[in-house]
């Protein structure tokens, strides 16, 4: 009896010994499965974080370069043209030293005038100003075949610059389209909404689009109430061929007005310092920039800041550039100085 009781007491411990390895194996399997699960969740969380970062970059634009591929190619092209221009400037200087004098006329440079205009003149106009445009056409801007002759023989391209109505296709748009079908002297910027407040943006887009459309030596902006002597303008521009980066106009400064009710109110008046005076810039009635400057505006249009007035805006872009400022009194259109090439109509 004692033996049997002893066997009974020993049996549970033997069974426990058999179960112990089995429990350890189950525990190891469970731990392994748990490790795989945790690792899988960590990998999934990492993938989710990568996706969220990419999505945030896509929506905010932080993952993109500030300069697109097209703009980069333009920069490279400008650098190549700059090197070529520097070489040509050296050749021109040597030729001038030997007594050569160039002149931009159809007789002496007919091939060049056909391939590359001397100047593109953009006349800023708007809806409801047909009378001003007619006055320009009757005073100094030829029409029809004579307009084409002006381009071919003198290398002077002239176009009225206008945007689109906020209500696309309305009466204002149709009137401009009808007038252009008759005169063929407009450039209509479909990406610009026409308004007085957007004139600085319109001027920027004009220079950018003109630089991409016409490979000219110079680009001019003029108001539609200004008379131009194109022959005098052409002669003046010839004297600046040796300046690759030039900004020509009736240079002025003036008070910055901080009163919201003032006609010339400047919302960013505080940026101009305690003296509240604008930096030197060309009067907005008419000014000219060279090809390199127009190309700079075209390449950097998305980051160039505009102010309340187009002349101040353009002047601000010139401040930080190695650009030659030329104070040309003959472009002071309002005062009509002796030998002036422009005047108010």
XYZ file of C-alpha atoms in Angstrom:
345
model
C 0.000 0.000 0.000
C 2.795 2.382 0.793
C 4.419 1.564 -2.522
C 1.226 2.372 -4.405
C 0.836 5.628 -2.538
C 4.396 6.499 -3.404
C 3.761 5.846 -7.080
C 0.685 8.020 -6.974
C 2.682 10.838 -5.415
C 5.452 10.560 -8.029
C 3.122 10.441 -11.100
C 2.205 14.150 -11.212
C 5.816 15.238 -11.161
C 6.571 12.996 -14.128
C 3.688 14.420 -16.095
C 4.868 17.973 -15.279
C 8.285 17.055 -16.588
C 6.732 15.960 -19.874
C 4.614 19.132 -20.166
C 7.515 21.507 -19.470
C 9.279 21.106 -22.866
C 5.914 21.384 -24.624
C 5.140 24.689 -22.846
C 8.559 26.072 -23.687
C 8.070 25.216 -27.359
C 4.646 26.862 -27.422
C 6.073 29.910 -25.689
C 8.912 30.131 -28.228
C 6.468 29.841 -31.127
C 4.275 32.517 -29.629
C 7.250 34.829 -29.096
C 8.393 34.289 -32.673
C 4.947 35.043 -34.049
C 4.740 38.125 -31.834
C 8.124 39.316 -33.111
C 6.990 38.937 -36.717
C 3.776 40.807 -35.928
C 5.575 43.683 -34.226
C 8.162 43.879 -37.017
C 5.381 43.917 -39.597
C 3.565 46.711 -37.827
C 6.740 48.747 -37.517
C 7.450 48.296 -41.234
C 3.883 49.262 -42.096
C 4.099 52.357 -39.893
C 7.371 53.331 -41.571
C 5.773 52.961 -44.995
C 2.824 55.069 -43.875
C 5.169 57.813 -42.636
C 7.008 57.804 -45.978
C 3.691 58.056 -47.829
C 2.464 60.896 -45.599
C 5.719 62.836 -46.073
C 5.520 62.454 -49.855
C 1.868 63.474 -49.861
C 2.666 66.535 -47.714
C 5.480 67.503 -50.081
C 3.164 67.083 -53.049
C 0.473 69.282 -51.561
C 2.700 71.985 -50.132
C 5.311 72.001 -52.898
C 8.174 71.547 -50.422
C 9.482 68.531 -52.256
C 9.893 70.334 -55.534
C 12.743 72.484 -56.680
C 12.091 76.235 -56.771
C 13.270 76.213 -60.393
C 11.604 73.882 -62.870
C 13.443 71.878 -65.499
C 12.331 74.323 -68.188
C 13.608 77.282 -66.166
C 16.896 75.492 -65.550
C 17.323 74.970 -69.290
C 16.610 78.649 -69.825
C 19.270 79.574 -67.280
C 21.780 77.349 -69.065
C 20.787 78.917 -72.385
C 21.205 82.411 -70.935
C 24.664 81.521 -69.660
C 25.654 80.233 -73.077
C 24.314 83.387 -74.686
C 26.188 85.428 -72.099
C 29.462 83.753 -73.042
C 28.742 84.302 -76.732
C 27.794 87.921 -76.047
C 31.024 88.487 -74.130
C 32.986 87.141 -77.093
C 31.061 89.349 -79.516
C 31.618 92.381 -77.280
C 35.359 91.794 -77.429
C 35.213 91.521 -81.217
C 33.086 94.660 -81.415
C 35.491 96.585 -79.187
C 38.387 95.530 -81.395
C 36.450 96.544 -84.521
C 35.593 99.956 -83.058
C 39.243 100.423 -82.179
C 40.019 99.945 -85.870
C 37.456 102.578 -86.841
C 34.388 100.458 -87.591
C 31.017 102.100 -86.843
C 27.887 99.972 -87.010
C 24.431 101.284 -87.775
C 21.065 99.548 -87.589
C 19.531 100.333 -90.982
C 17.985 98.257 -93.731
C 20.762 99.354 -96.109
C 23.738 98.344 -93.959
C 22.216 95.543 -91.919
C 19.239 94.204 -93.839
C 19.894 90.575 -93.020
C 20.193 91.279 -89.297
C 17.040 93.414 -89.227
C 14.993 90.653 -90.811
C 16.208 88.035 -88.359
C 16.207 90.005 -85.107
C 14.091 93.083 -84.302
C 15.778 96.101 -82.786
C 12.997 96.730 -80.288
C 9.600 95.341 -79.319
C 7.256 98.081 -78.083
C 4.341 96.984 -75.938
C 1.576 99.568 -75.653
C -0.365 98.990 -72.436
C -4.056 99.401 -73.157
C -7.335 98.241 -71.664
C -11.052 97.912 -72.265
C -12.900 101.082 -73.164
C -9.793 102.844 -74.519
C -10.352 102.426 -78.242
C -10.225 106.196 -78.753
C -6.688 106.249 -77.333
C -5.656 103.401 -79.619
C -7.100 105.182 -82.631
C -5.173 108.330 -81.670
C -1.963 106.261 -81.542
C -2.662 104.750 -84.964
C -3.360 108.149 -86.470
C -0.299 109.819 -84.951
C 2.710 107.449 -84.980
C 1.722 103.779 -85.339
C 1.262 102.653 -88.949
C -1.412 100.125 -89.869
C -1.793 97.306 -92.350
C 1.148 96.734 -94.668
C 2.965 99.781 -93.268
C 3.084 98.106 -89.850
C 4.780 95.105 -91.439
C 7.144 97.439 -93.293
C 8.115 99.076 -89.990
C 9.082 95.648 -88.659
C 10.979 94.521 -91.768
C 12.853 97.713 -92.583
C 13.465 99.283 -89.185
C 13.255 96.269 -86.908
C 10.555 97.878 -84.750
C 7.709 95.612 -83.580
C 4.732 97.367 -81.984
C 1.724 95.709 -80.367
C -1.098 96.774 -78.074
C -1.021 94.659 -74.904
C -4.298 93.665 -73.278
C -5.559 90.928 -70.974
C -8.908 89.170 -70.738
C -12.117 90.039 -68.970
C -12.907 88.415 -65.637
C -16.066 87.214 -67.385
C -14.303 85.417 -70.218
C -15.962 85.903 -73.599
C -18.138 88.870 -72.612
C -18.661 92.103 -74.525
C -15.231 93.503 -73.601
C -13.398 90.440 -74.900
C -15.453 90.395 -78.091
C -14.764 94.079 -78.785
C -11.002 93.526 -78.491
C -11.154 90.425 -80.703
C -13.198 92.268 -83.347
C -10.797 95.217 -83.310
C -7.789 92.925 -83.616
C -9.287 91.126 -86.597
C -9.400 94.498 -88.313
C -6.000 95.878 -87.257
C -3.912 92.810 -86.355
C -1.843 94.836 -83.876
C -2.751 93.244 -80.508
C -1.157 90.742 -78.189
C -3.929 89.357 -75.995
C -2.654 87.690 -72.824
C -5.119 84.939 -72.011
C -3.457 84.281 -68.644
C -4.051 87.828 -67.373
C -7.273 89.331 -66.014
C -7.490 92.968 -67.078
C -7.794 95.485 -64.214
C -6.043 98.655 -63.075
C -4.875 96.971 -59.875
C -3.111 94.241 -61.848
C -1.026 96.569 -64.067
C 2.288 95.614 -62.356
C 1.543 91.930 -62.975
C 0.532 92.734 -66.552
C 3.820 94.550 -67.175
C 5.773 91.583 -65.796
C 3.879 89.148 -68.009
C 4.378 91.388 -71.026
C 8.171 91.389 -70.683
C 8.223 87.643 -69.981
C 6.021 86.783 -72.977
C 7.767 89.251 -75.286
C 11.196 87.794 -74.437
C 9.902 84.319 -75.284
C 8.124 85.382 -78.486
C 10.540 87.901 -80.024
C 14.333 87.656 -80.034
C 14.872 91.422 -80.007
C 17.726 93.602 -78.806
C 15.445 95.743 -76.597
C 11.943 95.654 -75.141
C 9.958 98.812 -74.373
C 6.831 99.426 -72.338
C 4.707 102.486 -73.113
C 1.258 103.733 -72.136
C -1.478 104.125 -74.753
C -1.645 107.907 -74.253
C 1.978 108.496 -75.317
C 3.300 109.632 -78.701
C 6.612 108.110 -79.846
C 9.096 109.293 -82.444
C 10.269 105.851 -83.575
C 13.220 107.195 -85.588
C 14.608 109.084 -82.587
C 14.002 106.047 -80.382
C 15.836 103.792 -82.840
C 18.824 106.151 -82.990
C 18.998 106.324 -79.192
C 18.893 102.537 -78.780
C 21.741 102.103 -81.264
C 24.002 103.928 -78.830
C 23.350 101.276 -76.163
C 24.144 98.149 -78.149
C 27.410 97.762 -76.249
C 25.545 97.418 -72.916
C 24.257 93.841 -72.480
C 22.196 94.696 -69.392
C 20.626 98.123 -69.569
C 17.558 99.836 -68.077
C 16.656 103.086 -69.860
C 14.084 105.668 -68.869
C 13.264 108.990 -67.266
C 14.683 108.159 -63.839
C 12.870 109.575 -60.839
C 12.151 109.000 -57.172
C 9.298 110.299 -55.060
C 7.233 110.059 -51.922
C 5.716 106.788 -50.787
C 2.100 107.410 -49.776
C 0.812 105.441 -46.795
C -2.728 106.862 -46.769
C -5.162 104.304 -48.145
C -7.350 107.039 -49.665
C -4.510 108.559 -51.708
C -4.448 108.019 -55.482
C -0.902 106.620 -55.371
C -1.335 104.606 -52.175
C 1.383 101.976 -51.597
C 0.194 99.082 -49.370
C 3.812 98.089 -48.708
C 4.839 101.635 -47.746
C 6.571 100.433 -44.548
C 9.149 98.500 -46.603
C 10.620 101.729 -47.968
C 11.965 102.953 -44.634
C 11.301 105.869 -42.376
C 12.047 108.373 -45.134
C 9.105 106.984 -47.141
C 10.808 107.634 -50.465
C 11.001 105.340 -53.481
C 14.351 104.243 -54.862
C 15.398 105.579 -58.270
C 13.352 104.027 -61.076
C 12.178 104.813 -64.607
C 8.888 106.637 -65.068
C 6.069 104.296 -66.053
C 5.046 106.310 -69.110
C 7.822 104.668 -71.127
C 10.998 102.724 -70.406
C 13.234 100.189 -72.141
C 15.199 97.115 -71.039
C 17.734 95.073 -72.978
C 17.287 91.458 -74.032
C 19.236 90.009 -71.085
C 17.061 91.900 -68.598
C 13.838 90.787 -70.304
C 15.075 87.191 -70.243
C 15.820 87.539 -66.532
C 12.216 88.668 -65.950
C 10.948 85.743 -68.024
C 12.991 83.161 -66.110
C 12.186 84.561 -62.648
C 8.616 85.747 -63.173
C 7.233 83.437 -60.482
C 9.405 84.943 -57.713
C 9.587 88.618 -58.709
C 7.660 90.776 -56.245
C 5.244 93.397 -57.559
C 4.204 96.585 -55.763
C 1.242 98.899 -56.261
C 2.773 100.523 -59.379
C 4.397 98.892 -62.371
C 7.299 101.362 -62.652
C 8.255 100.847 -58.992
C 7.942 97.076 -59.425
C 10.302 96.971 -62.401
C 12.703 99.338 -60.648
C 12.809 97.038 -57.618
C 13.888 94.110 -59.827
C 16.765 96.171 -61.205
C 18.136 97.162 -57.786
C 19.848 93.869 -57.089
C 21.138 93.243 -60.615
C 24.289 94.303 -62.397
C 22.232 96.519 -64.696
C 23.257 99.852 -66.175
C 20.688 102.508 -65.233
C 20.457 105.136 -67.993
C 18.646 108.357 -67.129
C 17.415 109.366 -70.579
C 15.820 112.824 -70.499
C 14.318 112.246 -73.946
C 12.041 109.643 -72.350
C 10.533 112.178 -69.926
C 7.324 112.177 -71.939
C 5.281 114.528 -69.758
C 7.779 117.405 -69.893
C 8.490 117.115 -73.646
C 12.170 118.168 -73.476
C 14.159 119.310 -76.502
C 14.724 116.413 -78.893
C 12.271 114.229 -76.958
C 11.279 110.912 -78.472
C 7.934 110.729 -76.668
C 5.155 112.981 -75.386
C 1.731 112.708 -73.857
C -1.071 112.653 -76.422
